[in-house]
Amino acid sequence: MATDTRATVLPGFVAHKKVKKVYGITRNVGMTIAGIPAEAINLLDVLRANAMLYQIQRKRIVPVKVVANLASIILFSQRLYPYEVQVIIGGYDDEGYHLYSLDPFGSAIEDDMIATGSGSPVAYGVLESGYSNGMSIDEGLVLAVKAINAAIKRNVYTGDDFDVATITIEKGYVELTDEEKKKIFN
């Protein structure tokens, strides 16, 4: 999972240059955000609390689909005054790796690769031209950083820096350090 770090307010005001947009929900599930950070963080807090309760009560990792479904229900329940967010929820469970895109009205779509936010049209161009099934994690990281970099160069609402996190069975949710990000970027 990779995100830029720019927070903007229409019509193009840069509110902050170093906003965190990728988060761990549990060891096996993470989330990226696009849209209004406060609303996304509220959603994140509810997902974290419920995922932890699920794991404590059932004594097993929470399935990615369960987290995505809960997010979908929360977003749908707010449809009259929708959260202005797009989120990606991804990770692994007993059935393998999963990635879900959720819109402000709660539609949850599972896919192999997803881009959200204002830079997504540019990012999709890079992702679709470079993605193939069975890519290694290192190849996927390079592709994700290329997609973010393309969006930074071509979209005024995307920019400044990027954050990257991986979710693997071996290490769980891990955010890359600045040195690791530089190595991928170069």
PDB file of C-alpha atoms in Angstrom:
ATOM      1  CA  MET A   1       0.000   0.000   0.000  1.00  0.00           C
ATOM      2  CA  ALA A   2       1.414   3.372  -1.023  1.00  0.00           C
ATOM      3  CA  THR A   3       0.131   6.930  -0.608  1.00  0.00           C
ATOM      4  CA  ASP A   4       1.278  10.481  -1.175  1.00  0.00           C
ATOM      5  CA  THR A   5       1.436  12.878   1.782  1.00  0.00           C
ATOM      6  CA  ARG A   6      -0.253  16.058   0.519  1.00  0.00           C
ATOM      7  CA  ALA A   7      -3.509  17.291   2.030  1.00  0.00           C
ATOM      8  CA  THR A   8      -5.344  19.799  -0.140  1.00  0.00           C
ATOM      9  CA  VAL A   9      -8.439  21.912   0.125  1.00  0.00           C
ATOM     10  CA  LEU A  10     -10.271  22.889  -3.022  1.00  0.00           C
ATOM     11  CA  PRO A  11      -9.540  24.896  -5.161  1.00  0.00           C
ATOM     12  CA  GLY A  12      -5.905  23.829  -4.843  1.00  0.00           C
ATOM     13  CA  PHE A  13      -4.767  25.107  -1.450  1.00  0.00           C
ATOM     14  CA  VAL A  14      -2.122  22.837   0.081  1.00  0.00           C
ATOM     15  CA  ALA A  15      -3.265  22.439   3.686  1.00  0.00           C
ATOM     16  CA  HIS A  16      -0.351  20.244   4.767  1.00  0.00           C
ATOM     17  CA  LYS A  17       2.620  18.571   3.084  1.00  0.00           C
ATOM     18  CA  LYS A  18       3.165  15.628   5.428  1.00  0.00           C
ATOM     19  CA  VAL A  19      -0.145  13.907   6.147  1.00  0.00           C
ATOM     20  CA  LYS A  20      -0.206  10.209   6.942  1.00  0.00           C
ATOM     21  CA  LYS A  21      -2.621   8.328   4.670  1.00  0.00           C
ATOM     22  CA  VAL A  22      -1.713   4.683   5.282  1.00  0.00           C
ATOM     23  CA  TYR A  23      -2.551   2.936   8.556  1.00  0.00           C
ATOM     24  CA  GLY A  24      -2.532  -0.475  10.155  1.00  0.00           C
ATOM     25  CA  ILE A  25      -5.870  -1.715  11.442  1.00  0.00           C
ATOM     26  CA  THR A  26      -4.528  -5.000  12.824  1.00  0.00           C
ATOM     27  CA  ARG A  27      -1.383  -7.018  12.190  1.00  0.00           C
ATOM     28  CA  ASN A  28      -2.966  -8.495   9.056  1.00  0.00           C
ATOM     29  CA  VAL A  29      -5.092  -5.599   7.735  1.00  0.00           C
ATOM     30  CA  GLY A  30      -4.215  -2.071   6.619  1.00  0.00           C
ATOM     31  CA  MET A  31      -6.044   0.909   5.152  1.00  0.00           C
ATOM     32  CA  THR A  32      -5.263   3.872   2.934  1.00  0.00           C
ATOM     33  CA  ILE A  33      -7.301   7.051   2.904  1.00  0.00           C
ATOM     34  CA  ALA A  34      -8.195   9.715   0.362  1.00  0.00           C
ATOM     35  CA  GLY A  35     -10.550  12.560   1.113  1.00  0.00           C
ATOM     36  CA  ILE A  36     -11.203  14.350   4.384  1.00  0.00           C
ATOM     37  CA  PRO A  37      -8.662  13.019   6.901  1.00  0.00           C
ATOM     38  CA  ALA A  38     -10.809  13.592  10.025  1.00  0.00           C
ATOM     39  CA  GLU A  39     -13.666  11.505   8.641  1.00  0.00           C
ATOM     40  CA  ALA A  40     -11.295   8.760   7.522  1.00  0.00           C
ATOM     41  CA  ILE A  41      -9.587   8.658  10.934  1.00  0.00           C
ATOM     42  CA  ASN A  42     -12.989   8.360  12.606  1.00  0.00           C
ATOM     43  CA  LEU A  43     -13.738   5.359  10.370  1.00  0.00           C
ATOM     44  CA  LEU A  44     -10.282   3.926  11.093  1.00  0.00           C
ATOM     45  CA  ASP A  45     -10.825   4.147  14.868  1.00  0.00           C
ATOM     46  CA  VAL A  46     -14.132   2.264  14.640  1.00  0.00           C
ATOM     47  CA  LEU A  47     -12.587  -0.409  12.392  1.00  0.00           C
ATOM     48  CA  ARG A  48      -9.587  -0.862  14.709  1.00  0.00           C
ATOM     49  CA  ALA A  49     -11.748  -1.253  17.810  1.00  0.00           C
ATOM     50  CA  ASN A  50     -14.102  -3.748  16.192  1.00  0.00           C
ATOM     51  CA  ALA A  51     -11.289  -5.746  14.560  1.00  0.00           C
ATOM     52  CA  MET A  52      -9.534  -6.067  17.917  1.00  0.00           C
ATOM     53  CA  LEU A  53     -12.770  -7.186  19.601  1.00  0.00           C
ATOM     54  CA  TYR A  54     -13.286  -9.748  16.819  1.00  0.00           C
ATOM     55  CA  GLN A  55      -9.794 -11.150  17.372  1.00  0.00           C
ATOM     56  CA  ILE A  56     -10.139 -11.265  21.158  1.00  0.00           C
ATOM     57  CA  GLN A  57     -13.552 -12.964  21.061  1.00  0.00           C
ATOM     58  CA  ARG A  58     -12.745 -15.475  18.314  1.00  0.00           C
ATOM     59  CA  LYS A  59      -9.034 -15.999  19.083  1.00  0.00           C
ATOM     60  CA  ARG A  60      -8.036 -15.737  15.404  1.00  0.00           C
ATOM     61  CA  ILE A  61      -7.094 -13.047  12.928  1.00  0.00           C
ATOM     62  CA  VAL A  62      -9.901 -10.972  11.509  1.00  0.00           C
ATOM     63  CA  PRO A  63     -10.706 -11.739   7.847  1.00  0.00           C
ATOM     64  CA  VAL A  64     -10.076  -8.811   5.507  1.00  0.00           C
ATOM     65  CA  LYS A  65     -13.613  -9.121   4.147  1.00  0.00           C
ATOM     66  CA  VAL A  66     -15.066  -8.653   7.644  1.00  0.00           C
ATOM     67  CA  VAL A  67     -13.221  -5.330   8.029  1.00  0.00           C
ATOM     68  CA  ALA A  68     -14.244  -4.222   4.517  1.00  0.00           C
ATOM     69  CA  ASN A  69     -17.884  -5.194   5.186  1.00  0.00           C
ATOM     70  CA  LEU A  70     -17.954  -3.249   8.451  1.00  0.00           C
ATOM     71  CA  ALA A  71     -16.513  -0.195   6.677  1.00  0.00           C
ATOM     72  CA  SER A  72     -19.133  -0.627   3.953  1.00  0.00           C
ATOM     73  CA  ILE A  73     -21.954  -0.721   6.520  1.00  0.00           C
ATOM     74  CA  ILE A  74     -20.647   2.379   8.310  1.00  0.00           C
ATOM     75  CA  LEU A  75     -20.263   4.328   5.058  1.00  0.00           C
ATOM     76  CA  PHE A  76     -23.687   3.224   3.777  1.00  0.00           C
ATOM     77  CA  SER A  77     -25.343   4.215   7.057  1.00  0.00           C
ATOM     78  CA  GLN A  78     -24.029   7.757   6.506  1.00  0.00           C
ATOM     79  CA  ARG A  79     -25.366   7.993   2.934  1.00  0.00           C
ATOM     80  CA  LEU A  80     -27.557  11.033   3.675  1.00  0.00           C
ATOM     81  CA  TYR A  81     -24.487  12.918   4.970  1.00  0.00           C
ATOM     82  CA  PRO A  82     -21.705  10.808   3.460  1.00  0.00           C
ATOM     83  CA  TYR A  83     -18.154  10.688   4.681  1.00  0.00           C
ATOM     84  CA  GLU A  84     -16.078  12.376   1.987  1.00  0.00           C
ATOM     85  CA  VAL A  85     -13.549   9.559   1.773  1.00  0.00           C
ATOM     86  CA  GLN A  86     -12.318   6.806  -0.466  1.00  0.00           C
ATOM     87  CA  VAL A  87     -10.495   4.016   1.312  1.00  0.00           C
ATOM     88  CA  ILE A  88      -8.581   0.921   0.375  1.00  0.00           C
ATOM     89  CA  ILE A  89      -8.611  -1.953   2.834  1.00  0.00           C
ATOM     90  CA  GLY A  90      -6.181  -4.782   2.249  1.00  0.00           C
ATOM     91  CA  GLY A  91      -4.295  -7.573   3.898  1.00  0.00           C
ATOM     92  CA  TYR A  92      -4.220 -11.315   4.367  1.00  0.00           C
ATOM     93  CA  ASP A  93      -6.291 -13.925   6.154  1.00  0.00           C
ATOM     94  CA  ASP A  94      -6.836 -17.685   6.040  1.00  0.00           C
ATOM     95  CA  GLU A  95      -8.064 -17.437   2.433  1.00  0.00           C
ATOM     96  CA  GLY A  96      -5.074 -15.428   1.120  1.00  0.00           C
ATOM     97  CA  TYR A  97      -4.459 -11.788   0.251  1.00  0.00           C
ATOM     98  CA  HIS A  98      -7.319  -9.361  -0.480  1.00  0.00           C
ATOM     99  CA  LEU A  99      -7.715  -5.739  -1.537  1.00  0.00           C
ATOM    100  CA  TYR A 100     -10.989  -3.774  -1.360  1.00  0.00           C
ATOM    101  CA  SER A 101     -11.908  -0.308  -2.585  1.00  0.00           C
ATOM    102  CA  LEU A 102     -14.701   1.532  -0.770  1.00  0.00           C
ATOM    103  CA  ASP A 103     -16.437   4.693  -1.943  1.00  0.00           C
ATOM    104  CA  PRO A 104     -18.277   7.237   0.246  1.00  0.00           C
ATOM    105  CA  PHE A 105     -21.566   5.322  -0.095  1.00  0.00           C
ATOM    106  CA  GLY A 106     -20.152   1.988   1.043  1.00  0.00           C
ATOM    107  CA  SER A 107     -19.697   0.149  -2.239  1.00  0.00           C
ATOM    108  CA  ALA A 108     -16.951  -2.415  -1.614  1.00  0.00           C
ATOM    109  CA  ILE A 109     -15.175  -3.861  -4.639  1.00  0.00           C
ATOM    110  CA  GLU A 110     -12.417  -6.457  -4.430  1.00  0.00           C
ATOM    111  CA  ASP A 111      -9.663  -6.142  -7.033  1.00  0.00           C
ATOM    112  CA  ASP A 112      -6.006  -7.006  -7.630  1.00  0.00           C
ATOM    113  CA  MET A 113      -4.857  -3.364  -7.784  1.00  0.00           C
ATOM    114  CA  ILE A 114      -6.614  -0.178  -6.736  1.00  0.00           C
ATOM    115  CA  ALA A 115      -5.910   3.541  -6.836  1.00  0.00           C
ATOM    116  CA  THR A 116      -8.003   6.214  -5.113  1.00  0.00           C
ATOM    117  CA  GLY A 117      -7.994   9.958  -4.796  1.00  0.00           C
ATOM    118  CA  SER A 118      -7.424  12.772  -7.261  1.00  0.00           C
ATOM    119  CA  GLY A 119      -4.208  11.228  -8.599  1.00  0.00           C
ATOM    120  CA  SER A 120      -5.803   7.865  -9.344  1.00  0.00           C
ATOM    121  CA  PRO A 121      -6.337   8.421 -13.102  1.00  0.00           C
ATOM    122  CA  VAL A 122      -2.594   8.999 -13.538  1.00  0.00           C
ATOM    123  CA  ALA A 123      -1.672   6.201 -11.124  1.00  0.00           C
ATOM    124  CA  TYR A 124      -3.950   3.722 -12.920  1.00  0.00           C
ATOM    125  CA  GLY A 125      -2.096   4.374 -16.180  1.00  0.00           C
ATOM    126  CA  VAL A 126       1.143   3.235 -14.561  1.00  0.00           C
ATOM    127  CA  LEU A 127      -0.435   0.395 -12.579  1.00  0.00           C
ATOM    128  CA  GLU A 128      -2.309  -1.115 -15.518  1.00  0.00           C
ATOM    129  CA  SER A 129       0.710  -0.981 -17.804  1.00  0.00           C
ATOM    130  CA  GLY A 130       3.049  -2.578 -15.245  1.00  0.00           C
ATOM    131  CA  TYR A 131       0.898  -4.970 -13.196  1.00  0.00           C
ATOM    132  CA  SER A 132       0.895  -8.709 -13.715  1.00  0.00           C
ATOM    133  CA  ASN A 133      -0.420 -11.572 -11.601  1.00  0.00           C
ATOM    134  CA  GLY A 134       2.246 -13.252  -9.520  1.00  0.00           C
ATOM    135  CA  MET A 135       4.488 -10.194  -9.080  1.00  0.00           C
ATOM    136  CA  SER A 136       6.937 -10.362  -6.189  1.00  0.00           C
ATOM    137  CA  ILE A 137       6.505  -7.950  -3.299  1.00  0.00           C
ATOM    138  CA  ASP A 138       9.624  -6.057  -4.431  1.00  0.00           C
ATOM    139  CA  GLU A 139       8.250  -5.683  -7.968  1.00  0.00           C
ATOM    140  CA  GLY A 140       4.922  -4.531  -6.529  1.00  0.00           C
ATOM    141  CA  LEU A 141       6.631  -1.951  -4.326  1.00  0.00           C
ATOM    142  CA  VAL A 142       8.551  -0.512  -7.280  1.00  0.00           C
ATOM    143  CA  LEU A 143       5.350  -0.342  -9.353  1.00  0.00           C
ATOM    144  CA  ALA A 144       3.391   1.343  -6.547  1.00  0.00           C
ATOM    145  CA  VAL A 145       6.121   3.956  -6.063  1.00  0.00           C
ATOM    146  CA  LYS A 146       6.230   4.599  -9.830  1.00  0.00           C
ATOM    147  CA  ALA A 147       2.452   5.129  -9.801  1.00  0.00           C
ATOM    148  CA  ILE A 148       2.643   7.556  -6.863  1.00  0.00           C
ATOM    149  CA  ASN A 149       5.548   9.404  -8.500  1.00  0.00           C
ATOM    150  CA  ALA A 150       3.608   9.775 -11.766  1.00  0.00           C
ATOM    151  CA  ALA A 151       0.611  11.168  -9.870  1.00  0.00           C
ATOM    152  CA  ILE A 152       2.877  13.591  -7.979  1.00  0.00           C
ATOM    153  CA  LYS A 153       4.278  14.891 -11.263  1.00  0.00           C
ATOM    154  CA  ARG A 154       0.929  15.261 -13.056  1.00  0.00           C
ATOM    155  CA  ASN A 155      -1.684  16.094 -10.415  1.00  0.00           C
ATOM    156  CA  VAL A 156      -1.623  19.297  -8.377  1.00  0.00           C
ATOM    157  CA  TYR A 157      -3.556  17.669  -5.506  1.00  0.00           C
ATOM    158  CA  THR A 158      -0.993  14.869  -5.127  1.00  0.00           C
ATOM    159  CA  GLY A 159       2.499  15.457  -3.916  1.00  0.00           C
ATOM    160  CA  ASP A 160       5.374  16.205  -1.611  1.00  0.00           C
ATOM    161  CA  ASP A 161       6.387  12.717  -0.453  1.00  0.00           C
ATOM    162  CA  PHE A 162       5.075   9.171  -0.241  1.00  0.00           C
ATOM    163  CA  ASP A 163       4.529   6.508   2.400  1.00  0.00           C
ATOM    164  CA  VAL A 164       4.617   2.773   1.809  1.00  0.00           C
ATOM    165  CA  ALA A 165       3.464  -0.128   3.969  1.00  0.00           C
ATOM    166  CA  THR A 166       3.547  -3.861   3.355  1.00  0.00           C
ATOM    167  CA  ILE A 167       1.379  -6.547   4.887  1.00  0.00           C
ATOM    168  CA  THR A 168       2.834 -10.039   4.806  1.00  0.00           C
ATOM    169  CA  ILE A 169       2.153 -13.228   6.701  1.00  0.00           C
ATOM    170  CA  GLU A 170       5.743 -13.271   7.967  1.00  0.00           C
ATOM    171  CA  LYS A 171       6.010  -9.676   9.263  1.00  0.00           C
ATOM    172  CA  GLY A 172       2.429  -8.372   9.377  1.00  0.00           C
ATOM    173  CA  TYR A 173       1.802  -4.651   8.793  1.00  0.00           C
ATOM    174  CA  VAL A 174       5.104  -2.789   8.369  1.00  0.00           C
ATOM    175  CA  GLU A 175       5.656   0.813   7.286  1.00  0.00           C
ATOM    176  CA  LEU A 176       8.852   1.337   5.326  1.00  0.00           C
ATOM    177  CA  THR A 177      11.530   3.655   6.691  1.00  0.00           C
ATOM    178  CA  ASP A 178      12.780   6.690   4.781  1.00  0.00           C
ATOM    179  CA  GLU A 179      15.919   4.739   3.801  1.00  0.00           C
ATOM    180  CA  GLU A 180      13.857   1.824   2.470  1.00  0.00           C
ATOM    181  CA  LYS A 181      11.626   4.221   0.507  1.00  0.00           C
ATOM    182  CA  LYS A 182      14.666   5.965  -1.030  1.00  0.00           C
ATOM    183  CA  LYS A 183      16.094   2.602  -2.070  1.00  0.00           C
ATOM    184  CA  ILE A 184      12.853   1.708  -3.886  1.00  0.00           C
ATOM    185  CA  PHE A 185      12.562   5.165  -5.453  1.00  0.00           C
ATOM    186  CA  ASN A 186      16.108   4.976  -6.853  1.00  0.00           C
TER     187      ASN A 186
END
